Each structure stands twice: as C-alpha cells, then as structure tokens.
Amino acid sequence: MATVTKPVAPDEPRRPNIASASVQLPAVRSYEQVDREIIRTLRPSLPWFIGLGVAVLALLIGITAWMYQIYTGLGVAGYNPPVMWGVYIITFVFWIGIGHAGTLISAILYLFRAGFRTTIYRCAEAMTVFAVMTAALFPILHLGRPWKFFWLIPYPNWRYIWPQFKSPLVWDVFAILTYFTISSTFLYIGLIPDVAVLRDRENISPIRKRLFTMLSLGWRNTDNEWRHFARAYLFLAALSTPLVLSVHSVVSFDFAMALTPGWHTTIFPPYFVAGAIFSGMGMVFTIIIPLRKWFGVRHYVTINHLDAAAKLALFTSLVVGCAYMNEWFVAWYSGNEFEQNFFANRIWGQWWWASAILYTCNMVLPLSLFVQKLRRNAAWLFIISFTINIGMWFERFVIVVPSLSHEFEPWQWTSYRPTFVDYSILIGSFGWFSMWFLLFIKQLPVIAISEVKEIVPPQLGRQHEHGVDAAGRHFEFEADTPGEFA
C-alpha cells in the first residue's frame, strides 16, 4: 500500500517509507490535481501513435497468416500427428491466464481492502477484458472451418442438434463468455464516476460530451448514488472472485480429463489458477511500469505499490514452483512407467531446453524479489516481468507439446516445430491486445480518479501548509523520502 512516513526529528536518520493506512499519496494534495493530472494522460502523443502503429502492423501480420491458413489448410500450422495441439492452444491458455490478474487485483484485493490496488487496478481490469478478447480468437483460429464457430454456442440450431458438450472447445466457450461478461461489467461499473468527470470537463467536443453523458448514466455524485454504487461494486467483486478459481479450472480440464501422460492429474486446476495469477502479475508490471514513467504518474503509482505487487508475484511464483515439484513427486511415487518416462524426456530428453527456460524464468529469477532493493527497483521489476511472460508461455508449451509427442506407443513419438504461420499469429495476438489497450488508455482514465480521491487528504477551509491524517490531525510531510518516487 502506498504510504508516507510520520514526521521525523531533525537528528533522526532518513529511512524508507513505513506502511501506514492514513495517507497513501503524499505528493497528491487536492481533488483538482487528481482531475488535472489523470485527465492529462488522455492526450495523444507521438510515442503513443508509434506504439499504435506497431500494434496494428503486428495485427496485420497475424491476419495475413490466418488468411493464408484458411486458403491453404491447417497443415501450414505445423501440426505433426499426434501433436495436433500446438501454438494456438498454448497461446490460448496463456492469454486466459493473463486475464486473471485483473480480477484478482480489482475484486479479491478489494474485498480484503488491500490499499496498493487503488492506482493499478484499472489498468489490470482493462488488461483482463482485452486479454480475454484475445484468447477468444484462438478456439476460432483452431477450427478448420472458422465461419462455423457459432456451432460451439449452446443453442438449438436449424439441424435440431445441440453442440457436443464433451468437447473441450465448448467448455472454453462457456469459460470465455462467462469471464468476459463479468469482467467487462465490473470494468464498466467502476468507470461510471470517472466518465462523469470526463463529461463535466471544459473544452470537450459535443460528440464526446453526448457519448460520455450516455455512458455515465446520469451520474450526479450524490450520496444516494454513491451508496448504490458501493453496494453494486461490492456485489460484483464477490461475484467475480469465484471466477478466478472456476474459469481457469475449466481450462485446465481441457488437459486433465484426457489420459495423456503428464495431463491426467488432479493438481491441474489449482496449478493453472496459480500460474494464471502469476503470469497476470507479470503482464501488469510490463504495462504499468512504462505507463507510470511516460505519463508522469509516479507519484500515483508509487514504488510502494510496485513493492506490494511484487510480493504477491513472489508468493504466486513459490506456489507455482511447489506445483512443479509436486508433478515430479507424483510421477515418481505413482510407479507409472509412462509418467516417469514422460518426465524424464521433459527434463533430460528432447525438450530439456524448454524446461530449462520454464524453471529459470518461473522459479529461479523471481527469487530475487526476496531482496527489498530489487522489489523497489522499477527497472528490475520490468525485466522480471518479461521473464515471467516468457516463462509462463513456455510452461504451456511444456504442458502441451512434450505430452502429445511422447505418449504411450513409442512408434508414435515425434517432434514438433512451429511454422511461420504459428509465429505470425502469435505476433498478431500481441498486436490485437496492444491495439485495444492503447486505444483504451487514450479514451478513458487508466488510473481510477474516484478511488484516488478517496485516499487524498481532505481539503481545509483555508490554506494550510500541513497535511491532514484520517483522524483530522495535522502533520508535516517528509518532502523527499528515499525510494518513494523511484
């Protein structure tokens, strides 16, 4: 939780901030400052246009590869029987996992009143919605006839035949639709007070004012509206929390319900949930650290916020590491020759290099977060976030490809090599996600204006050089606490 220190005596040595629940943003003095500085982030800039252009280019590369695949056939995707799941299902699970951090930060931490979520949860919520939108593309990309995707939706079609509910594709449709509906609703409800602020600002075009008026649902900032808003937000937070456990558990059933070595295990649901939260936290760091620098909002997203979020990432890394070790133990203790051969092949055999990347990025490097100086170093957290994203993608690779390429019959053992179509569609998925996120941050506030105002010290009736804590007592701010705005 972002904090300030209490007053220090002149002869007392300087020290890092100490956790306190009174005032969390020492450099934010007034509501007008919050409105001015956060709304300022909505102005397009040259780096933003460059980023949007790169994202659109990456998306066009993916679209071109997909059209080529439709024209030529799924054979260009690098499938080599029995490895009939490749980069598409790997990237699908990766993006579903990325979307879970938004629900964790915005809902679960809200229920537990974790203060460090205040200035980063809006970014995480938007990331959730766009990550789920990206994941939703891959069941369609994986179909041989993508124009028949609506057969997956459970409705009585013209043939009076219901979809095959034993198909993992249908399970994924249920998971994606449920998660997207709740996440987008949660994001929109939280945006209503901020949209009203955008509606009431000066020098706004009539079209945008009319659009914001409709989106704000007539918000007037009354006590009655805030009471209903708080109740609705709390209800949605409680409703969203089980989704963190249920949605990715359903995705894990795509694998755990099969008899394939390395998949048929009961640890997959909690294992996938912990990995999803871990990968989502990595993506949050990848996004929020550049934003706090480029938008000049380091006094909102302080180093204390990043420190607390890094502790959560470290905890989920330890949970994921325990899941890895549990997999090894179960394979050894079971006495199942096929499981033992599979894990030997995964670690020392054909796929040792992928396992080395996986364990290094997800188990070894995150241990550096035990060091406080590294947790409070934004540059190091940004580097770690990249390694987490790479490691979690390879985790799904190690789950999918080695199992299918090393099943029960030795004569079926094979290899797998992604083609340029696989890589192009992977690049296109990042372009799709980045395009929507970049458009979002220039239309709506990436930091919640209303929630930031809740932790700003109340304004006095007359000018006063001191701050005010939650009990109404005046105190001096420590002007330049080491590490606060690093």
Short mmCIF file of C-alpha atoms in Angstrom, two decimals:
data_model
loop_
_atom_site.label_atom_id
_atom_site.label_comp_id
_atom_site.label_asym_id
_atom_site.label_seq_id
_atom_site.Cartn_x
_atom_site.Cartn_y
_atom_site.Cartn_z
CA MET A 1 0.00 0.00 0.00
CA ALA A 2 1.37 3.42 -0.92
CA THR A 3 2.34 5.26 2.23
CA VAL A 4 4.17 8.18 3.75
CA THR A 5 6.31 8.27 6.83
CA LYS A 6 5.49 10.07 10.02
CA PRO A 7 7.39 13.27 10.89
CA VAL A 8 11.00 12.69 11.77
CA ALA A 9 13.14 14.68 14.12
CA PRO A 10 15.98 16.71 12.58
CA ASP A 11 18.58 14.43 14.17
CA GLU A 12 16.80 11.20 13.18
CA PRO A 13 18.29 9.35 10.18
CA ARG A 14 16.38 9.18 6.89
CA ARG A 15 14.59 5.93 6.24
CA PRO A 16 12.34 4.29 3.63
CA ASN A 17 8.60 4.62 3.92
CA ILE A 18 6.87 2.65 6.65
CA ALA A 19 3.50 1.05 5.92
CA SER A 20 0.67 3.27 7.14
CA ALA A 21 -3.01 3.33 6.32
CA SER A 22 -3.51 7.08 6.81
CA VAL A 23 -2.30 8.94 3.73
CA GLN A 24 -1.03 6.92 0.79
CA LEU A 25 -0.11 9.53 -1.85
CA PRO A 26 1.98 12.27 -0.24
CA ALA A 27 2.50 14.24 -3.45
CA VAL A 28 -1.23 14.47 -4.26
CA ARG A 29 -2.73 17.46 -2.46
CA SER A 30 -6.18 18.16 -3.91
CA TYR A 31 -9.03 16.75 -5.98
CA GLU A 32 -8.31 19.33 -8.69
CA GLN A 33 -4.79 17.98 -9.01
CA VAL A 34 -6.13 14.44 -9.42
CA ASP A 35 -8.54 15.51 -12.16
CA ARG A 36 -5.92 17.61 -13.95
CA GLU A 37 -3.08 15.12 -13.93
CA ILE A 38 -5.03 11.96 -14.72
CA ILE A 39 -7.09 13.60 -17.49
CA ARG A 40 -3.81 14.89 -18.93
CA THR A 41 -2.85 11.27 -19.69
CA LEU A 42 -5.65 11.12 -22.26
CA ARG A 43 -3.86 13.45 -24.68
CA PRO A 44 -2.35 11.51 -27.62
CA SER A 45 1.39 11.81 -28.09
CA LEU A 46 3.96 10.80 -30.68
CA PRO A 47 5.17 7.70 -28.75
CA TRP A 48 1.54 6.61 -28.44
CA PHE A 49 0.99 6.87 -32.20
CA ILE A 50 4.21 4.94 -32.82
CA GLY A 51 3.10 2.22 -30.41
CA LEU A 52 -0.34 2.04 -32.03
CA GLY A 53 1.24 1.77 -35.46
CA VAL A 54 3.48 -1.12 -34.35
CA ALA A 55 0.48 -2.87 -32.77
CA VAL A 56 -1.60 -2.52 -35.95
CA LEU A 57 1.32 -3.79 -38.05
CA ALA A 58 1.66 -6.85 -35.83
CA LEU A 59 -2.09 -7.44 -36.09
CA LEU A 60 -1.94 -7.23 -39.89
CA ILE A 61 0.85 -9.83 -39.91
CA GLY A 62 -1.39 -12.18 -37.91
CA ILE A 63 -4.41 -11.56 -40.14
CA THR A 64 -2.37 -12.22 -43.27
CA ALA A 65 -1.09 -15.53 -41.86
CA TRP A 66 -4.62 -16.56 -40.84
CA MET A 67 -5.99 -15.82 -44.34
CA TYR A 68 -3.17 -17.88 -45.80
CA GLN A 69 -4.06 -20.72 -43.43
CA ILE A 70 -7.73 -20.58 -44.43
CA TYR A 71 -6.79 -20.70 -48.12
CA THR A 72 -4.17 -23.46 -47.77
CA GLY A 73 -5.45 -25.53 -44.84
CA LEU A 74 -4.48 -26.28 -41.25
CA GLY A 75 -1.44 -28.23 -42.43
CA VAL A 76 0.55 -24.99 -42.68
CA ALA A 77 0.20 -24.54 -38.91
CA GLY A 78 2.94 -27.06 -38.17
CA TYR A 79 0.75 -29.91 -36.96
CA ASN A 80 2.59 -33.22 -36.91
CA PRO A 81 0.37 -36.10 -35.70
CA PRO A 82 -0.07 -36.89 -32.89
CA VAL A 83 0.88 -33.30 -31.94
CA MET A 84 -2.41 -31.79 -33.07
CA TRP A 85 -2.37 -29.02 -30.45
CA GLY A 86 0.40 -26.50 -30.90
CA VAL A 87 0.99 -22.77 -30.61
CA TYR A 88 -2.73 -21.98 -30.83
CA ILE A 89 -3.81 -23.83 -27.70
CA ILE A 90 -0.62 -22.75 -25.90
CA THR A 91 -1.30 -19.09 -26.62
CA PHE A 92 -4.99 -19.51 -25.78
CA VAL A 93 -4.17 -20.75 -22.27
CA PHE A 94 -1.51 -18.03 -21.96
CA TRP A 95 -3.96 -15.20 -22.67
CA ILE A 96 -6.64 -16.68 -20.42
CA GLY A 97 -4.05 -16.70 -17.66
CA ILE A 98 -3.05 -13.09 -18.35
CA GLY A 99 -6.65 -12.04 -17.82
CA HIS A 100 -6.84 -13.42 -14.29
CA ALA A 101 -4.70 -10.76 -12.61
CA GLY A 102 -7.32 -8.12 -13.33
CA THR A 103 -9.98 -10.00 -11.43
CA LEU A 104 -7.52 -10.73 -8.63
CA ILE A 105 -6.43 -7.12 -8.19
CA SER A 106 -9.81 -5.48 -8.72
CA ALA A 107 -12.06 -7.94 -6.90
CA ILE A 108 -10.22 -10.10 -4.38
CA LEU A 109 -7.90 -7.35 -3.16
CA TYR A 110 -10.89 -5.02 -2.96
CA LEU A 111 -12.69 -7.47 -0.69
CA PHE A 112 -9.59 -7.69 1.51
CA ARG A 113 -9.16 -3.89 1.45
CA ALA A 114 -5.61 -4.05 0.13
CA GLY A 115 -4.69 -0.43 -0.43
CA PHE A 116 -1.98 -0.99 -3.04
CA ARG A 117 -4.63 -1.92 -5.62
CA THR A 118 -6.05 1.60 -5.77
CA THR A 119 -3.92 3.08 -8.53
CA ILE A 120 -3.17 -0.07 -10.55
CA TYR A 121 -6.44 -1.97 -10.63
CA ARG A 122 -7.98 -0.02 -13.56
CA CYS A 123 -5.04 -0.96 -15.76
CA ALA A 124 -5.40 -4.58 -14.66
CA GLU A 125 -9.15 -4.63 -15.30
CA ALA A 126 -8.72 -3.29 -18.83
CA MET A 127 -5.94 -5.81 -19.38
CA THR A 128 -8.34 -8.56 -18.31
CA VAL A 129 -11.03 -7.63 -20.82
CA PHE A 130 -8.64 -7.32 -23.75
CA ALA A 131 -6.73 -10.49 -22.81
CA VAL A 132 -9.99 -12.46 -22.79
CA MET A 133 -10.91 -10.91 -26.16
CA THR A 134 -7.55 -12.13 -27.46
CA ALA A 135 -7.97 -15.61 -26.01
CA ALA A 136 -11.42 -15.87 -27.58
CA LEU A 137 -9.84 -15.74 -31.04
CA PHE A 138 -7.87 -18.95 -30.68
CA PRO A 139 -10.69 -21.52 -30.49
CA ILE A 140 -11.87 -19.97 -33.76
CA LEU A 141 -8.37 -19.98 -35.28
CA HIS A 142 -8.04 -23.63 -34.32
CA LEU A 143 -11.14 -24.63 -36.31
CA GLY A 144 -10.72 -25.93 -39.82
CA ARG A 145 -13.85 -24.01 -40.86
CA PRO A 146 -13.84 -20.87 -38.67
CA TRP A 147 -17.01 -19.50 -40.27
CA LYS A 148 -18.87 -22.28 -38.41
CA PHE A 149 -17.73 -21.04 -35.00
CA PHE A 150 -21.32 -20.44 -33.86
CA TRP A 151 -21.85 -24.20 -33.73
CA LEU A 152 -19.93 -24.07 -30.45
CA ILE A 153 -22.55 -21.85 -28.83
CA PRO A 154 -25.18 -23.92 -26.97
CA TYR A 155 -28.35 -23.13 -28.88
CA PRO A 156 -30.72 -25.40 -30.88
CA ASN A 157 -29.62 -24.76 -34.45
CA TRP A 158 -31.50 -25.48 -37.65
CA ARG A 159 -30.43 -29.13 -37.52
CA TYR A 160 -32.04 -29.52 -34.07
CA ILE A 161 -28.73 -30.85 -32.77
CA TRP A 162 -27.13 -29.45 -29.65
CA PRO A 163 -23.35 -28.93 -29.51
CA GLN A 164 -21.16 -31.72 -28.23
CA PHE A 165 -20.85 -30.88 -24.53
CA LYS A 166 -17.99 -33.37 -24.14
CA SER A 167 -15.84 -31.21 -26.38
CA PRO A 168 -13.22 -29.02 -24.66
CA LEU A 169 -13.96 -26.33 -27.24
CA VAL A 170 -17.48 -25.99 -25.83
CA TRP A 171 -16.09 -25.78 -22.29
CA ASP A 172 -13.79 -22.97 -23.43
CA VAL A 173 -16.74 -21.09 -24.91
CA PHE A 174 -18.57 -21.24 -21.59
CA ALA A 175 -15.45 -20.11 -19.71
CA ILE A 176 -14.69 -17.23 -22.05
CA LEU A 177 -18.25 -15.90 -22.30
CA THR A 178 -18.76 -16.02 -18.53
CA TYR A 179 -15.45 -14.40 -17.73
CA PHE A 180 -15.77 -11.71 -20.40
CA THR A 181 -19.31 -10.78 -19.31
CA ILE A 182 -18.44 -10.38 -15.63
CA SER A 183 -15.09 -8.67 -16.25
CA SER A 184 -16.46 -6.13 -18.72
CA THR A 185 -19.41 -5.38 -16.42
CA PHE A 186 -17.06 -4.92 -13.47
CA LEU A 187 -14.85 -2.59 -15.50
CA TYR A 188 -17.80 -0.51 -16.73
CA ILE A 189 -19.41 -0.10 -13.30
CA GLY A 190 -16.14 1.15 -11.85
CA LEU A 191 -15.74 3.61 -14.74
CA ILE A 192 -19.08 5.40 -14.23
CA PRO A 193 -17.87 8.09 -11.75
CA ASP A 194 -14.77 8.74 -13.84
CA VAL A 195 -16.78 9.03 -17.05
CA ALA A 196 -18.90 11.66 -15.29
CA VAL A 197 -15.72 13.63 -14.55
CA LEU A 198 -14.81 13.49 -18.26
CA ARG A 199 -18.34 14.56 -19.15
CA ASP A 200 -18.22 17.67 -16.98
CA ARG A 201 -14.81 18.99 -18.01
CA GLU A 202 -14.46 22.11 -20.14
CA ASN A 203 -13.45 22.29 -23.81
CA ILE A 204 -14.93 18.93 -24.72
CA SER A 205 -16.44 18.27 -28.13
CA PRO A 206 -20.25 17.93 -28.30
CA ILE A 207 -19.99 14.36 -29.64
CA ARG A 208 -17.74 13.21 -26.83
CA LYS A 209 -19.89 15.01 -24.26
CA ARG A 210 -23.02 13.26 -25.54
CA LEU A 211 -21.22 9.90 -25.54
CA PHE A 212 -19.92 10.40 -22.00
CA THR A 213 -23.37 11.51 -20.90
CA MET A 214 -24.85 8.24 -22.08
CA LEU A 215 -22.06 6.15 -20.55
CA SER A 216 -22.25 7.92 -17.18
CA LEU A 217 -25.95 7.01 -16.83
CA GLY A 218 -26.85 10.42 -15.45
CA TRP A 219 -24.31 10.30 -12.60
CA ARG A 220 -24.61 13.37 -10.35
CA ASN A 221 -22.27 12.42 -7.49
CA THR A 222 -24.99 12.35 -4.85
CA ASP A 223 -24.83 10.41 -1.59
CA ASN A 224 -27.63 8.12 -2.74
CA GLU A 225 -25.79 7.29 -5.97
CA TRP A 226 -22.57 6.55 -4.10
CA ARG A 227 -24.40 4.24 -1.70
CA HIS A 228 -25.90 2.20 -4.54
CA PHE A 229 -22.59 2.29 -6.42
CA ALA A 230 -20.67 0.89 -3.43
CA ARG A 231 -23.20 -1.90 -2.97
CA ALA A 232 -23.16 -2.84 -6.66
CA TYR A 233 -19.37 -2.78 -6.78
CA LEU A 234 -19.12 -4.95 -3.68
CA PHE A 235 -21.64 -7.42 -5.11
CA LEU A 236 -19.74 -7.67 -8.41
CA ALA A 237 -16.45 -8.11 -6.55
CA ALA A 238 -17.93 -11.00 -4.58
CA LEU A 239 -19.40 -12.48 -7.77
CA SER A 240 -16.13 -12.14 -9.69
CA THR A 241 -13.96 -13.77 -7.05
CA PRO A 242 -15.08 -17.39 -7.74
CA LEU A 243 -14.26 -16.81 -11.41
CA VAL A 244 -10.56 -16.73 -10.59
CA LEU A 245 -10.91 -20.32 -9.39
CA SER A 246 -13.56 -21.60 -11.77
CA VAL A 247 -12.67 -20.25 -15.21
CA HIS A 248 -9.06 -21.39 -15.36
CA SER A 249 -10.04 -24.66 -13.67
CA VAL A 250 -12.36 -25.28 -16.62
CA VAL A 251 -9.48 -24.52 -19.00
CA SER A 252 -7.29 -27.00 -17.10
CA PHE A 253 -9.95 -29.68 -17.61
CA ASP A 254 -9.13 -29.50 -21.34
CA PHE A 255 -5.98 -31.39 -20.37
CA ALA A 256 -6.75 -33.14 -17.07
CA MET A 257 -9.74 -35.07 -18.48
CA ALA A 258 -7.51 -36.78 -21.05
CA LEU A 259 -5.45 -39.90 -20.36
CA THR A 260 -2.31 -38.46 -21.93
CA PRO A 261 0.83 -38.79 -19.74
CA GLY A 262 1.56 -35.56 -17.91
CA TRP A 263 -2.05 -34.35 -18.18
CA HIS A 264 -4.19 -36.82 -16.27
CA THR A 265 -3.70 -35.40 -12.80
CA THR A 266 -5.83 -33.69 -10.17
CA ILE A 267 -3.31 -30.93 -9.49
CA PHE A 268 -4.05 -29.14 -12.75
CA PRO A 269 -6.92 -26.85 -11.55
CA PRO A 270 -5.03 -25.19 -8.64
CA TYR A 271 -1.81 -25.37 -10.65
CA PHE A 272 -3.38 -23.48 -13.57
CA VAL A 273 -5.02 -20.90 -11.28
CA ALA A 274 -1.74 -20.07 -9.51
CA GLY A 275 0.08 -19.90 -12.83
CA ALA A 276 -2.60 -17.63 -14.27
CA ILE A 277 -2.29 -15.16 -11.40
CA PHE A 278 1.50 -15.28 -11.68
CA SER A 279 1.52 -14.59 -15.41
CA GLY A 280 -1.11 -11.87 -14.99
CA MET A 281 1.01 -10.08 -12.40
CA GLY A 282 3.93 -10.22 -14.82
CA MET A 283 1.85 -8.55 -17.52
CA VAL A 284 0.64 -5.90 -15.04
CA PHE A 285 4.27 -4.94 -14.39
CA THR A 286 5.02 -4.96 -18.12
CA ILE A 287 2.22 -2.44 -18.70
CA ILE A 288 2.11 -0.25 -15.61
CA ILE A 289 5.86 0.47 -15.25
CA PRO A 290 6.22 2.17 -18.68
CA LEU A 291 2.90 3.98 -18.17
CA ARG A 292 3.93 5.48 -14.83
CA LYS A 293 7.08 6.84 -16.47
CA TRP A 294 5.68 8.07 -19.79
CA PHE A 295 2.53 9.60 -18.26
CA GLY A 296 4.40 11.18 -15.35
CA VAL A 297 2.24 9.47 -12.70
CA ARG A 298 4.99 8.03 -10.50
CA HIS A 299 3.51 9.92 -7.55
CA TYR A 300 0.26 7.92 -8.09
CA VAL A 301 1.75 4.51 -8.86
CA THR A 302 4.49 4.80 -6.26
CA ILE A 303 7.31 2.39 -5.62
CA ASN A 304 5.35 1.15 -2.59
CA HIS A 305 2.58 -0.05 -4.90
CA LEU A 306 5.10 -1.94 -7.00
CA ASP A 307 6.74 -3.34 -3.88
CA ALA A 308 3.47 -4.78 -2.59
CA ALA A 309 2.53 -6.17 -6.01
CA ALA A 310 6.00 -7.75 -6.30
CA LYS A 311 5.41 -9.57 -3.02
CA LEU A 312 2.22 -11.03 -4.50
CA ALA A 313 4.12 -12.09 -7.63
CA LEU A 314 6.77 -13.71 -5.44
CA PHE A 315 4.14 -15.64 -3.49
CA THR A 316 2.47 -16.97 -6.64
CA SER A 317 5.91 -17.91 -8.01
CA LEU A 318 6.52 -20.03 -4.92
CA VAL A 319 3.10 -21.68 -5.32
CA VAL A 320 3.84 -22.47 -8.98
CA GLY A 321 7.25 -23.85 -8.02
CA CYS A 322 5.60 -26.14 -5.46
CA ALA A 323 3.25 -27.35 -8.19
CA TYR A 324 6.21 -28.19 -10.42
CA MET A 325 7.87 -30.19 -7.66
CA ASN A 326 4.58 -31.92 -6.87
CA GLU A 327 4.37 -33.03 -10.51
CA TRP A 328 7.81 -34.62 -10.24
CA PHE A 329 6.93 -36.32 -6.96
CA VAL A 330 3.61 -37.72 -8.26
CA ALA A 331 5.32 -39.11 -11.37
CA TRP A 332 7.97 -40.82 -9.23
CA TYR A 333 5.63 -42.03 -6.47
CA SER A 334 2.97 -43.36 -8.84
CA GLY A 335 5.26 -46.04 -10.24
CA ASN A 336 3.66 -45.41 -13.64
CA GLU A 337 6.28 -46.16 -16.26
CA PHE A 338 4.69 -43.87 -18.84
CA GLU A 339 4.57 -40.89 -16.45
CA GLN A 340 8.17 -41.47 -15.38
CA ASN A 341 9.39 -41.72 -18.97
CA PHE A 342 7.47 -38.60 -19.89
CA PHE A 343 9.03 -36.50 -17.13
CA ALA A 344 12.49 -37.90 -17.88
CA ASN A 345 12.02 -36.85 -21.51
CA ARG A 346 10.75 -33.44 -20.41
CA ILE A 347 13.72 -32.66 -18.16
CA TRP A 348 16.68 -34.57 -19.66
CA GLY A 349 15.47 -35.58 -23.08
CA GLN A 350 14.12 -33.97 -26.19
CA TRP A 351 12.53 -30.93 -24.54
CA TRP A 352 15.17 -30.09 -21.91
CA TRP A 353 15.72 -26.61 -23.36
CA ALA A 354 12.04 -25.62 -22.96
CA SER A 355 12.02 -26.97 -19.40
CA ALA A 356 15.21 -25.04 -18.62
CA ILE A 357 13.58 -21.79 -19.77
CA LEU A 358 10.45 -22.63 -17.78
CA TYR A 359 12.18 -23.35 -14.47
CA THR A 360 14.66 -20.50 -14.78
CA CYS A 361 12.05 -17.84 -15.56
CA ASN A 362 9.34 -19.04 -13.17
CA MET A 363 11.27 -20.48 -10.22
CA VAL A 364 14.83 -19.11 -10.11
CA LEU A 365 14.69 -15.48 -11.25
CA PRO A 366 11.60 -14.50 -9.19
CA LEU A 367 13.51 -15.48 -6.04
CA SER A 368 15.34 -12.17 -6.47
CA LEU A 369 12.16 -10.48 -5.23
CA PHE A 370 13.09 -11.59 -1.72
CA VAL A 371 15.57 -8.69 -1.83
CA GLN A 372 13.86 -5.43 -0.91
CA LYS A 373 16.13 -3.26 -3.06
CA LEU A 374 15.21 -5.27 -6.14
CA ARG A 375 11.49 -5.22 -5.30
CA ARG A 376 11.71 -1.43 -5.11
CA ASN A 377 13.65 -1.11 -8.37
CA ALA A 378 11.23 -0.41 -11.23
CA ALA A 379 13.77 -1.32 -13.93
CA TRP A 380 14.41 -4.73 -12.37
CA LEU A 381 10.68 -5.39 -11.97
CA PHE A 382 10.20 -4.58 -15.66
CA ILE A 383 12.93 -7.07 -16.62
CA ILE A 384 11.45 -9.71 -14.33
CA SER A 385 8.01 -9.16 -15.86
CA PHE A 386 9.39 -10.05 -19.29
CA THR A 387 10.99 -13.22 -17.98
CA ILE A 388 7.71 -14.16 -16.27
CA ASN A 389 5.77 -13.74 -19.52
CA ILE A 390 8.32 -15.81 -21.43
CA GLY A 391 8.44 -18.48 -18.74
CA MET A 392 4.67 -18.80 -18.49
CA TRP A 393 4.32 -19.17 -22.25
CA PHE A 394 6.90 -21.95 -22.16
CA GLU A 395 5.08 -23.53 -19.22
CA ARG A 396 2.08 -24.06 -21.50
CA PHE A 397 4.44 -25.24 -24.26
CA VAL A 398 5.96 -27.84 -21.92
CA ILE A 399 2.48 -28.99 -20.87
CA VAL A 400 1.12 -29.38 -24.40
CA VAL A 401 3.88 -30.42 -26.78
CA PRO A 402 6.00 -32.96 -24.79
CA SER A 403 2.87 -34.81 -23.64
CA LEU A 404 1.49 -35.21 -27.15
CA SER A 405 4.86 -36.03 -28.69
CA HIS A 406 5.71 -38.70 -26.09
CA GLU A 407 2.54 -40.71 -25.47
CA PHE A 408 2.12 -44.42 -24.76
CA GLU A 409 3.31 -46.03 -28.00
CA PRO A 410 6.99 -45.48 -28.93
CA TRP A 411 6.20 -45.64 -32.62
CA GLN A 412 4.06 -42.52 -32.18
CA TRP A 413 6.84 -40.46 -30.60
CA THR A 414 7.60 -37.46 -32.74
CA SER A 415 8.76 -33.86 -32.67
CA TYR A 416 7.08 -30.52 -33.20
CA ARG A 417 8.31 -27.43 -34.99
CA PRO A 418 6.13 -24.30 -35.27
CA THR A 419 5.93 -22.74 -38.71
CA PHE A 420 5.93 -19.09 -39.76
CA VAL A 421 2.12 -19.19 -39.63
CA ASP A 422 2.22 -20.11 -35.93
CA TYR A 423 4.71 -17.37 -35.14
CA SER A 424 2.82 -14.81 -37.22
CA ILE A 425 -0.48 -15.49 -35.48
CA LEU A 426 1.31 -15.36 -32.11
CA ILE A 427 2.69 -11.91 -33.03
CA GLY A 428 -0.76 -10.90 -34.28
CA SER A 429 -2.33 -11.78 -30.92
CA PHE A 430 0.02 -9.37 -29.15
CA GLY A 431 -0.80 -6.74 -31.75
CA TRP A 432 -4.54 -7.26 -31.20
CA PHE A 433 -4.17 -6.95 -27.43
CA SER A 434 -1.87 -3.92 -27.62
CA MET A 435 -4.10 -2.11 -30.12
CA TRP A 436 -7.17 -2.29 -27.88
CA PHE A 437 -5.25 -1.37 -24.75
CA LEU A 438 -3.59 1.65 -26.40
CA LEU A 439 -6.97 2.85 -27.66
CA PHE A 440 -8.44 2.42 -24.17
CA ILE A 441 -5.81 4.47 -22.33
CA LYS A 442 -6.41 7.48 -24.59
CA GLN A 443 -10.20 7.41 -24.23
CA LEU A 444 -10.73 6.55 -20.55
CA PRO A 445 -8.60 7.07 -17.42
CA VAL A 446 -6.06 4.33 -16.79
CA ILE A 447 -5.98 5.34 -13.10
CA ALA A 448 -9.27 5.43 -11.18
CA ILE A 449 -9.99 9.10 -10.44
CA SER A 450 -12.75 8.41 -7.93
CA GLU A 451 -10.78 5.90 -5.84
CA VAL A 452 -7.65 8.06 -5.79
CA LYS A 453 -9.73 10.92 -4.37
CA GLU A 454 -10.80 8.66 -1.51
CA ILE A 455 -7.23 8.50 -0.21
CA VAL A 456 -6.34 12.15 -0.82
CA PRO A 457 -6.25 14.20 2.42
CA PRO A 458 -9.45 16.23 2.85
CA GLN A 459 -9.12 19.85 1.82
CA LEU A 460 -9.16 22.52 4.52
CA GLY A 461 -11.38 25.56 4.57
CA ARG A 462 -8.30 27.79 4.41
CA GLN A 463 -4.82 27.32 3.01
CA HIS A 464 -2.62 25.27 5.31
CA GLU A 465 0.91 24.05 4.68
CA HIS A 466 0.46 20.83 6.59
CA GLY A 467 -1.28 17.59 5.65
CA VAL A 468 -4.22 16.04 7.49
CA ASP A 469 -4.42 12.41 8.50
CA ALA A 470 -7.56 10.26 8.76
CA ALA A 471 -8.21 11.44 12.33
CA GLY A 472 -8.04 15.13 11.36
CA ARG A 473 -4.62 15.77 12.94
CA HIS A 474 -2.10 17.97 11.12
CA PHE A 475 1.35 16.69 10.36
CA GLU A 476 4.34 17.52 8.20
CA PHE A 477 5.06 15.53 5.06
CA GLU A 478 8.55 14.21 4.63
CA ALA A 479 9.47 16.02 1.44
CA ASP A 480 11.69 13.61 -0.41
CA THR A 481 11.55 10.21 1.22
CA PRO A 482 14.17 7.91 -0.35
CA GLY A 483 12.57 5.40 -2.70
CA GLU A 484 9.08 6.88 -2.65
CA PHE A 485 9.06 8.12 -6.25
CA ALA A 486 11.78 5.94 -7.70
#
